[in-house]
């Protein structure tokens, strides 16, 4: 059997084995066509079926009707947050950003390059919490409100989503899309880099309301207009066919295995197990995030010194657990618990957390 390590990377992250195995077959021969998935024309029936299935699975999982466009694009979440103001920030308007972490900062910077954009959450920028709804200083007539539902770097996560005071709300859901059933009815656009909870890197999912798309600017490059991709079924130019195939397999299996309700049950159990192991050794491990705002996807903590952090990571690797080093901007330890991480993986990590503290505390 193939050797598979326990993978807690933040993205690209571990992917479900069954879908990877299916993709391995399709690499050489897609659905008995004698042509591998990488070699099929994106205009041919074999690939178009895959493409439409991937879009259909996203619709089914998130309850999206035809009022929404489901786009499978390239360029990553970074390109989407750069093209968002190109499409939707018009002269004389202001875009609002709830900056609750490093990725929100980057998104705001891109908007400020193009027009008037402000941070509406004047909170301490150590990012240890998510501001309450009333702390979002939304103003009437704004172009949109942008927020990040889960801060991958800082390990904070929104529970209830903010409202835009009448303005369309846009959510960067890169690191917590598909982790639980999610009501998107209050939002106008959602985007997520695939490489965490959806599939491989090289693909970004954009969900956008068609009535909002109709109002978007037309004076930008064709390829950067979300409306272009909507009008072409997300086949305006050559998509990342391989990434879409693997994603199709992952999403189909997610639906088959109980959908998002079942995913939420598993994800909550995983997060609860790890946080409780860390809390039980609270003198040894420091968890910076305020409890109600702890992320179920990215768990961050630190030990007494950077040297001890490094030893934790090294010894965990010896036990087959990888991807635990914190982001270069934050240091410390981070365990990402996306859908493909099993309860068994988390149980092993939780036991290691306990044993390491007892050995070194
Ligand atoms: N937003 C969030 C919340 C992220 O976690 C990331 C990637 N870690 C990005 C945006 C940027 O994604 P990409 O690398 O696909 O541009």
CSV table of C-alpha atoms and ligand atoms in Angstrom, one decimal:
chain,number,residue,atom,x,y,z
A,1,UNK,CA,0.0,0.0,0.0
A,2,UNK,CA,1.2,3.6,-0.7
A,3,UNK,CA,2.8,5.2,2.3
A,4,UNK,CA,0.7,8.3,3.3
A,5,UNK,CA,2.0,10.6,6.1
A,6,UNK,CA,-0.3,12.6,8.4
A,7,UNK,CA,-0.5,16.0,6.7
A,8,UNK,CA,-1.5,19.1,8.5
A,9,UNK,CA,-0.4,21.6,5.9
A,10,UNK,CA,-2.3,24.8,5.4
A,11,UNK,CA,-2.5,24.6,1.6
A,12,UNK,CA,-1.7,22.9,-0.6
A,13,UNK,CA,-3.0,20.5,1.9
A,14,UNK,CA,-3.7,16.7,2.1
A,15,UNK,CA,-6.3,15.4,-0.3
A,16,UNK,CA,-8.6,12.4,0.1
A,17,UNK,CA,-6.8,9.2,-1.1
A,18,UNK,CA,-9.8,7.7,-2.9
A,19,UNK,CA,-10.1,10.7,-5.2
A,20,UNK,CA,-6.3,10.7,-5.8
A,21,UNK,CA,-6.4,7.1,-6.8
A,22,UNK,CA,-9.3,7.7,-9.2
A,23,UNK,CA,-7.3,10.6,-10.7
A,24,UNK,CA,-4.3,8.4,-11.1
A,25,UNK,CA,-6.3,6.1,-13.4
A,26,UNK,CA,-7.8,9.1,-15.3
A,27,UNK,CA,-4.3,10.4,-15.9
A,28,UNK,CA,-3.8,7.7,-18.5
A,29,UNK,CA,-7.4,7.0,-19.6
A,30,UNK,CA,-10.4,9.2,-18.8
A,31,UNK,CA,-13.6,7.1,-18.7
A,32,UNK,CA,-12.4,4.5,-21.3
A,33,UNK,CA,-11.7,7.1,-24.0
A,34,UNK,CA,-8.1,6.0,-24.3
A,35,UNK,CA,-7.1,9.6,-23.7
A,36,UNK,CA,-5.8,10.9,-20.4
A,37,UNK,CA,-7.6,13.7,-18.5
A,38,UNK,CA,-4.6,16.0,-19.2
A,39,UNK,CA,-4.8,15.3,-22.9
A,40,UNK,CA,-8.5,15.9,-23.6
A,41,UNK,CA,-9.7,19.1,-25.3
A,42,UNK,CA,-11.5,21.4,-23.0
A,43,UNK,CA,-14.0,21.7,-25.8
A,44,UNK,CA,-14.7,18.0,-26.1
A,45,UNK,CA,-17.7,16.2,-24.6
A,46,UNK,CA,-15.6,14.0,-22.2
A,47,UNK,CA,-14.1,17.0,-20.4
A,48,UNK,CA,-17.2,19.2,-20.6
A,49,UNK,CA,-19.0,16.5,-18.6
A,50,UNK,CA,-16.4,16.6,-15.9
A,51,UNK,CA,-16.5,20.4,-15.8
A,52,UNK,CA,-20.3,20.5,-15.5
A,53,UNK,CA,-20.3,17.8,-12.9
A,54,UNK,CA,-17.8,19.8,-10.7
A,55,UNK,CA,-20.0,22.9,-11.0
A,56,UNK,CA,-23.1,20.8,-10.3
A,57,UNK,CA,-21.6,19.3,-7.1
A,58,UNK,CA,-20.7,22.8,-5.9
A,59,UNK,CA,-24.3,23.9,-6.5
A,60,UNK,CA,-25.6,20.8,-4.7
A,61,UNK,CA,-23.3,21.1,-1.7
A,62,UNK,CA,-24.0,24.8,-1.2
A,63,UNK,CA,-27.6,25.0,-2.4
A,64,UNK,CA,-27.0,27.4,-5.2
A,65,UNK,CA,-29.7,27.9,-7.9
A,66,UNK,CA,-29.3,29.5,-11.3
A,67,UNK,CA,-29.3,33.0,-9.8
A,68,UNK,CA,-25.6,32.2,-9.0
A,69,UNK,CA,-22.8,31.7,-11.4
A,70,UNK,CA,-20.3,29.0,-10.4
A,71,UNK,CA,-16.9,29.7,-11.9
A,72,UNK,CA,-13.7,27.5,-12.0
A,73,UNK,CA,-10.9,29.9,-12.6
A,74,UNK,CA,-7.1,30.1,-12.4
A,75,UNK,CA,-4.9,32.8,-10.7
A,76,UNK,CA,-5.7,31.8,-7.2
A,77,UNK,CA,-7.6,33.7,-4.5
A,78,UNK,CA,-5.0,36.5,-4.8
A,79,UNK,CA,-6.1,37.2,-8.4
A,80,UNK,CA,-9.7,37.2,-7.4
A,81,UNK,CA,-9.2,39.8,-4.6
A,82,UNK,CA,-7.2,41.9,-7.1
A,83,UNK,CA,-9.9,41.7,-9.8
A,84,UNK,CA,-12.8,42.2,-7.4
A,85,UNK,CA,-12.4,46.0,-7.2
A,86,UNK,CA,-11.7,46.1,-11.0
A,87,UNK,CA,-15.1,44.6,-11.5
A,88,UNK,CA,-17.1,46.2,-8.7
A,89,UNK,CA,-15.5,49.4,-7.4
A,90,UNK,CA,-16.8,52.3,-9.5
A,91,UNK,CA,-15.5,55.9,-9.5
A,92,UNK,CA,-17.2,57.8,-6.7
A,93,UNK,CA,-17.9,54.7,-4.7
A,94,UNK,CA,-16.1,53.3,-1.6
A,95,UNK,CA,-15.3,49.7,-0.9
A,96,UNK,CA,-15.4,48.4,2.7
A,97,UNK,CA,-13.1,45.8,4.0
A,98,UNK,CA,-13.4,44.0,7.3
A,99,UNK,CA,-9.7,43.4,7.9
A,100,UNK,CA,-9.4,40.6,10.4
A,101,UNK,CA,-6.1,39.1,9.3
A,102,UNK,CA,-3.2,39.2,6.9
A,103,UNK,CA,-5.1,38.0,3.8
A,104,UNK,CA,-7.7,40.8,4.4
A,105,UNK,CA,-4.9,43.3,4.6
A,106,UNK,CA,-3.6,42.2,1.2
A,107,UNK,CA,-7.1,42.3,-0.3
A,108,UNK,CA,-7.6,45.9,1.0
A,109,UNK,CA,-4.2,46.9,-0.5
A,110,UNK,CA,-5.3,45.8,-3.9
A,111,UNK,CA,-8.5,47.8,-3.7
A,112,UNK,CA,-6.7,50.9,-2.5
A,113,UNK,CA,-4.5,50.7,-5.6
A,114,UNK,CA,-7.6,51.3,-7.7
A,115,UNK,CA,-9.9,53.5,-5.7
A,116,UNK,CA,-11.4,54.4,-2.4
A,117,UNK,CA,-11.3,51.5,0.0
A,118,UNK,CA,-11.2,51.4,3.8
A,119,UNK,CA,-10.9,49.1,6.7
A,120,UNK,CA,-14.2,49.1,8.6
A,121,UNK,CA,-13.1,47.1,11.6
A,122,UNK,CA,-10.9,49.2,13.8
A,123,UNK,CA,-9.7,46.5,16.1
A,124,UNK,CA,-6.4,45.5,17.5
A,125,UNK,CA,-4.4,44.1,14.7
A,126,UNK,CA,-2.9,41.2,16.5
A,127,UNK,CA,-5.9,39.5,15.1
A,128,UNK,CA,-6.8,37.4,18.2
A,129,UNK,CA,-10.6,37.7,17.6
A,130,UNK,CA,-13.4,38.4,15.1
A,131,UNK,CA,-15.2,41.7,15.7
A,132,UNK,CA,-18.9,41.6,16.6
A,133,UNK,CA,-21.4,42.4,13.9
A,134,UNK,CA,-21.9,45.9,15.4
A,135,UNK,CA,-18.2,46.6,15.2
A,136,UNK,CA,-18.3,46.5,11.4
A,137,UNK,CA,-18.7,50.1,10.5
A,138,UNK,CA,-20.7,49.7,7.3
A,139,UNK,CA,-21.9,52.8,5.6
A,140,UNK,CA,-24.8,53.3,3.1
A,141,UNK,CA,-24.1,53.3,-0.6
A,142,UNK,CA,-20.8,51.3,-0.5
A,143,UNK,CA,-19.7,49.3,-3.5
A,144,UNK,CA,-19.4,46.2,-1.4
A,145,UNK,CA,-18.2,44.8,2.0
A,146,UNK,CA,-15.4,42.3,1.8
A,147,UNK,CA,-14.5,39.9,4.7
A,148,UNK,CA,-12.5,36.7,5.2
A,149,UNK,CA,-14.6,34.0,6.9
A,150,UNK,CA,-11.6,32.1,8.2
A,151,UNK,CA,-8.1,33.6,8.8
A,152,UNK,CA,-5.7,30.9,7.7
A,153,UNK,CA,-2.7,32.5,9.3
A,154,UNK,CA,-4.1,33.7,12.6
A,155,UNK,CA,-6.6,30.8,13.3
A,156,UNK,CA,-9.7,32.9,13.8
A,157,UNK,CA,-13.1,32.2,12.2
A,158,UNK,CA,-16.4,34.0,11.8
A,159,UNK,CA,-19.5,32.1,13.1
A,160,UNK,CA,-22.3,34.4,11.9
A,161,UNK,CA,-21.4,36.4,8.8
A,162,UNK,CA,-21.5,40.3,8.8
A,163,UNK,CA,-24.1,42.2,6.8
A,164,UNK,CA,-23.2,45.0,4.4
A,165,UNK,CA,-25.9,47.5,5.5
A,166,UNK,CA,-27.4,47.2,2.0
A,167,UNK,CA,-24.1,46.8,0.2
A,168,UNK,CA,-23.3,43.5,-1.5
A,169,UNK,CA,-21.2,41.2,0.7
A,170,UNK,CA,-18.2,39.4,-0.6
A,171,UNK,CA,-16.5,36.6,1.3
A,172,UNK,CA,-13.0,35.1,0.9
A,173,UNK,CA,-13.8,31.6,2.0
A,174,UNK,CA,-10.5,30.1,0.9
A,175,UNK,CA,-9.8,28.2,4.1
A,176,UNK,CA,-13.3,27.2,5.3
A,177,UNK,CA,-15.5,26.7,2.3
A,178,UNK,CA,-17.3,23.3,2.5
A,179,UNK,CA,-16.5,22.6,6.1
A,180,UNK,CA,-20.1,22.8,7.2
A,181,UNK,CA,-23.5,23.6,5.7
A,182,UNK,CA,-23.3,27.3,4.9
A,183,UNK,CA,-26.2,29.7,4.1
A,184,UNK,CA,-24.9,32.0,1.4
A,185,UNK,CA,-28.1,33.8,0.9
A,186,UNK,CA,-26.8,37.0,2.6
A,187,UNK,CA,-23.8,37.1,0.2
A,188,UNK,CA,-23.3,38.3,-3.3
A,189,UNK,CA,-20.0,36.7,-4.0
A,190,UNK,CA,-17.8,34.0,-2.5
A,191,UNK,CA,-14.3,32.9,-3.6
A,192,UNK,CA,-11.9,30.2,-2.4
A,193,UNK,CA,-8.6,29.0,-3.6
A,194,UNK,CA,-9.1,25.2,-4.1
A,195,UNK,CA,-5.9,24.0,-2.4
A,196,UNK,CA,-7.3,23.7,1.1
A,197,UNK,CA,-10.8,22.3,1.3
A,198,UNK,CA,-11.8,21.8,-2.3
A,199,UNK,CA,-9.0,20.2,-4.3
A,200,UNK,CA,-5.5,20.9,-5.8
A,201,UNK,CA,-3.9,24.3,-6.3
A,202,UNK,CA,-4.2,26.0,-9.6
A,203,UNK,CA,-7.9,26.4,-9.3
A,204,UNK,CA,-10.0,29.0,-7.6
A,205,UNK,CA,-13.8,28.8,-7.2
A,206,UNK,CA,-15.8,31.9,-7.6
A,207,UNK,CA,-19.6,32.0,-6.8
A,208,UNK,CA,-21.2,35.2,-7.8
A,209,UNK,CA,-24.8,36.4,-8.1
A,210,UNK,CA,-25.7,37.0,-11.7
A,211,UNK,CA,-27.8,40.1,-10.9
A,212,UNK,CA,-24.7,41.7,-9.3
A,213,UNK,CA,-22.5,40.6,-12.3
A,214,UNK,CA,-24.9,42.5,-14.6
A,215,UNK,CA,-23.8,45.7,-12.8
A,216,UNK,CA,-20.1,45.1,-13.0
A,217,UNK,CA,-17.7,47.4,-14.9
A,218,UNK,CA,-17.0,46.5,-18.6
A,219,UNK,CA,-14.0,48.8,-19.0
A,220,UNK,CA,-11.4,46.2,-17.9
A,221,UNK,CA,-9.6,43.3,-19.7
A,222,UNK,CA,-12.0,40.7,-20.9
A,223,UNK,CA,-10.2,37.9,-19.1
A,224,UNK,CA,-10.5,39.7,-15.7
A,225,UNK,CA,-14.3,40.2,-16.0
A,226,UNK,CA,-16.2,37.7,-14.0
A,227,UNK,CA,-19.1,38.3,-16.5
A,228,UNK,CA,-16.9,36.9,-19.3
A,229,UNK,CA,-16.5,33.6,-17.5
A,230,UNK,CA,-20.1,33.4,-16.6
A,231,UNK,CA,-21.2,34.0,-20.2
A,232,UNK,CA,-18.9,31.1,-21.3
A,233,UNK,CA,-19.8,28.5,-18.7
A,234,UNK,CA,-16.4,29.1,-17.2
A,235,UNK,CA,-14.8,27.9,-20.4
A,236,UNK,CA,-13.8,31.2,-21.9
A,237,UNK,CA,-10.3,30.0,-22.2
A,238,UNK,CA,-8.5,26.8,-21.3
A,239,UNK,CA,-9.3,25.9,-17.7
A,240,UNK,CA,-7.0,23.8,-15.4
A,241,UNK,CA,-8.7,20.6,-16.6
A,242,UNK,CA,-6.7,18.4,-14.3
A,243,UNK,CA,-7.5,20.3,-11.2
A,244,UNK,CA,-11.2,20.4,-12.2
A,245,UNK,CA,-11.1,16.6,-12.6
A,246,UNK,CA,-9.6,15.9,-9.2
A,247,UNK,CA,-12.0,18.4,-7.6
A,248,UNK,CA,-15.0,16.7,-9.3
A,249,UNK,CA,-13.9,13.4,-7.7
A,250,UNK,CA,-13.5,15.0,-4.2
A,251,UNK,CA,-16.8,16.8,-4.3
A,252,UNK,CA,-18.7,13.8,-5.6
A,253,UNK,CA,-17.3,11.7,-2.7
A,254,UNK,CA,-18.1,14.4,-0.2
A,255,UNK,CA,-21.8,14.4,-1.4
A,256,UNK,CA,-21.9,10.6,-1.3
A,257,UNK,CA,-20.4,10.5,2.2
A,258,UNK,CA,-23.1,12.6,3.8
A,259,UNK,CA,-22.4,16.0,2.4
A,260,UNK,CA,-21.7,19.0,4.5
A,261,UNK,CA,-23.7,18.0,7.6
A,262,UNK,CA,-21.5,15.0,8.0
A,263,UNK,CA,-18.4,17.0,7.2
A,264,UNK,CA,-19.4,19.4,10.0
A,265,UNK,CA,-19.8,16.6,12.5
A,266,UNK,CA,-16.3,15.3,11.7
A,267,UNK,CA,-14.7,18.7,11.6
A,268,UNK,CA,-16.2,19.8,14.9
A,269,UNK,CA,-15.0,16.5,16.6
A,270,UNK,CA,-11.5,17.0,15.2
A,271,UNK,CA,-11.2,20.6,16.4
A,272,UNK,CA,-12.7,19.8,19.8
A,273,UNK,CA,-10.2,16.9,20.3
A,274,UNK,CA,-7.1,19.0,19.4
A,275,UNK,CA,-8.2,22.1,21.4
A,276,UNK,CA,-9.0,20.1,24.4
A,277,UNK,CA,-5.6,18.4,24.4
A,278,UNK,CA,-3.9,21.9,24.1
A,279,UNK,CA,-6.1,23.4,26.8
A,280,UNK,CA,-5.3,20.6,29.1
A,281,UNK,CA,-1.7,21.6,29.0
A,282,UNK,CA,-2.4,25.4,29.1
A,283,UNK,CA,0.7,26.1,31.2
A,284,UNK,CA,2.9,24.7,28.4
A,285,UNK,CA,1.1,25.7,25.3
A,286,UNK,CA,-0.1,29.3,24.5
A,287,UNK,CA,-3.2,29.7,22.4
A,288,UNK,CA,-3.5,33.3,21.2
A,289,UNK,CA,-7.0,33.2,19.8
A,290,UNK,CA,-10.0,34.2,22.1
A,291,UNK,CA,-12.1,31.0,22.6
A,292,UNK,CA,-15.3,32.0,20.8
A,293,UNK,CA,-13.3,32.9,17.7
A,294,UNK,CA,-11.1,29.8,17.4
A,295,UNK,CA,-11.0,28.3,14.0
A,296,UNK,CA,-12.0,24.8,13.4
A,297,UNK,CA,-9.8,24.7,10.3
A,298,UNK,CA,-6.5,26.2,11.4
A,299,UNK,CA,-5.5,25.7,15.0
A,300,UNK,CA,-2.5,27.9,16.1
A,301,UNK,CA,-0.5,27.7,19.2
A,302,UNK,CA,3.0,28.3,20.5
A,303,UNK,CA,5.4,26.9,23.0
A,304,UNK,CA,7.8,28.7,25.4
A,305,UNK,CA,10.4,29.6,22.8
A,306,UNK,CA,11.1,29.3,19.0
A,307,UNK,CA,13.6,26.6,19.8
A,308,UNK,CA,10.9,24.5,21.6
A,309,UNK,CA,8.5,25.2,18.7
A,310,UNK,CA,11.1,23.8,16.3
A,311,UNK,CA,11.7,20.7,18.5
A,312,UNK,CA,7.9,20.1,18.6
A,313,UNK,CA,7.8,20.2,14.8
A,314,UNK,CA,10.8,17.9,14.4
A,315,UNK,CA,9.7,15.3,16.9
A,316,UNK,CA,6.2,15.3,15.4
A,317,UNK,CA,7.7,14.6,12.0
A,318,UNK,CA,9.6,11.6,13.4
A,319,UNK,CA,6.1,10.3,14.3
A,320,UNK,CA,4.8,10.8,10.8
A,321,UNK,CA,3.1,14.2,11.3
A,322,UNK,CA,3.9,16.9,8.8
A,323,UNK,CA,3.0,20.5,8.0
A,324,UNK,CA,2.9,21.8,11.6
A,325,UNK,CA,5.3,24.7,11.3
A,326,UNK,CA,3.5,28.0,11.7
A,327,UNK,CA,3.3,30.5,8.9
A,328,UNK,CA,6.5,32.5,8.4
A,329,UNK,CA,4.7,35.7,9.4
A,330,UNK,CA,3.4,34.3,12.7
A,331,UNK,CA,5.8,31.6,13.8
A,332,UNK,CA,4.7,29.0,16.4
A,333,UNK,CA,2.7,25.9,15.4
A,334,UNK,CA,-0.3,25.6,13.1
A,335,UNK,CA,-2.3,22.4,12.4
A,336,UNK,CA,-4.8,22.7,9.6
A,337,UNK,CA,-7.7,20.3,9.9
A,338,UNK,CA,-9.4,20.5,6.5
A,339,UNK,CA,-11.9,17.9,5.3
A,340,UNK,CA,-9.2,15.4,4.2
A,341,UNK,CA,-7.6,15.2,7.6
A,342,UNK,CA,-9.1,12.3,9.5
A,343,UNK,CA,-10.2,12.0,13.1
A,344,UNK,CA,-7.5,9.3,13.4
A,345,UNK,CA,-4.8,11.8,12.3
A,346,UNK,CA,-6.1,14.4,14.9
A,347,UNK,CA,-6.2,11.7,17.6
A,348,UNK,CA,-2.5,10.9,16.9
A,349,UNK,CA,-1.6,14.7,17.0
A,350,UNK,CA,-3.6,15.2,20.2
A,351,UNK,CA,-1.8,12.3,21.9
A,352,UNK,CA,1.5,13.7,20.7
A,353,UNK,CA,0.6,17.2,22.1
A,354,UNK,CA,-0.1,15.7,25.5
A,355,UNK,CA,3.0,13.5,25.5
A,356,UNK,CA,5.3,16.3,24.4
A,357,UNK,CA,4.1,18.6,27.2
A,358,UNK,CA,4.5,15.9,29.8
A,359,UNK,CA,8.1,15.2,28.6
A,360,UNK,CA,9.2,18.8,28.4
A,361,UNK,CA,6.9,20.7,30.8
B,1,LIG,N1,-7.1,34.2,1.2
B,1,LIG,C1,-6.9,33.3,2.2
B,1,LIG,C2,-7.8,33.3,3.4
B,1,LIG,C3,-5.8,32.4,2.1
B,1,LIG,O1,-5.6,31.5,3.1
B,1,LIG,C4,-5.0,32.4,1.0
B,1,LIG,C5,-3.9,31.4,0.8
B,1,LIG,N2,-3.3,30.8,1.9
B,1,LIG,C6,-5.2,33.3,0.0
B,1,LIG,C7,-6.3,34.2,0.1
B,1,LIG,C8,-4.3,33.4,-1.2
B,1,LIG,O2,-4.6,32.3,-2.0
B,1,LIG,P1,-3.8,32.0,-3.4
B,1,LIG,O3,-2.5,31.4,-3.0
B,1,LIG,O4,-4.7,31.0,-4.0
B,1,LIG,O5,-3.7,33.2,-4.1
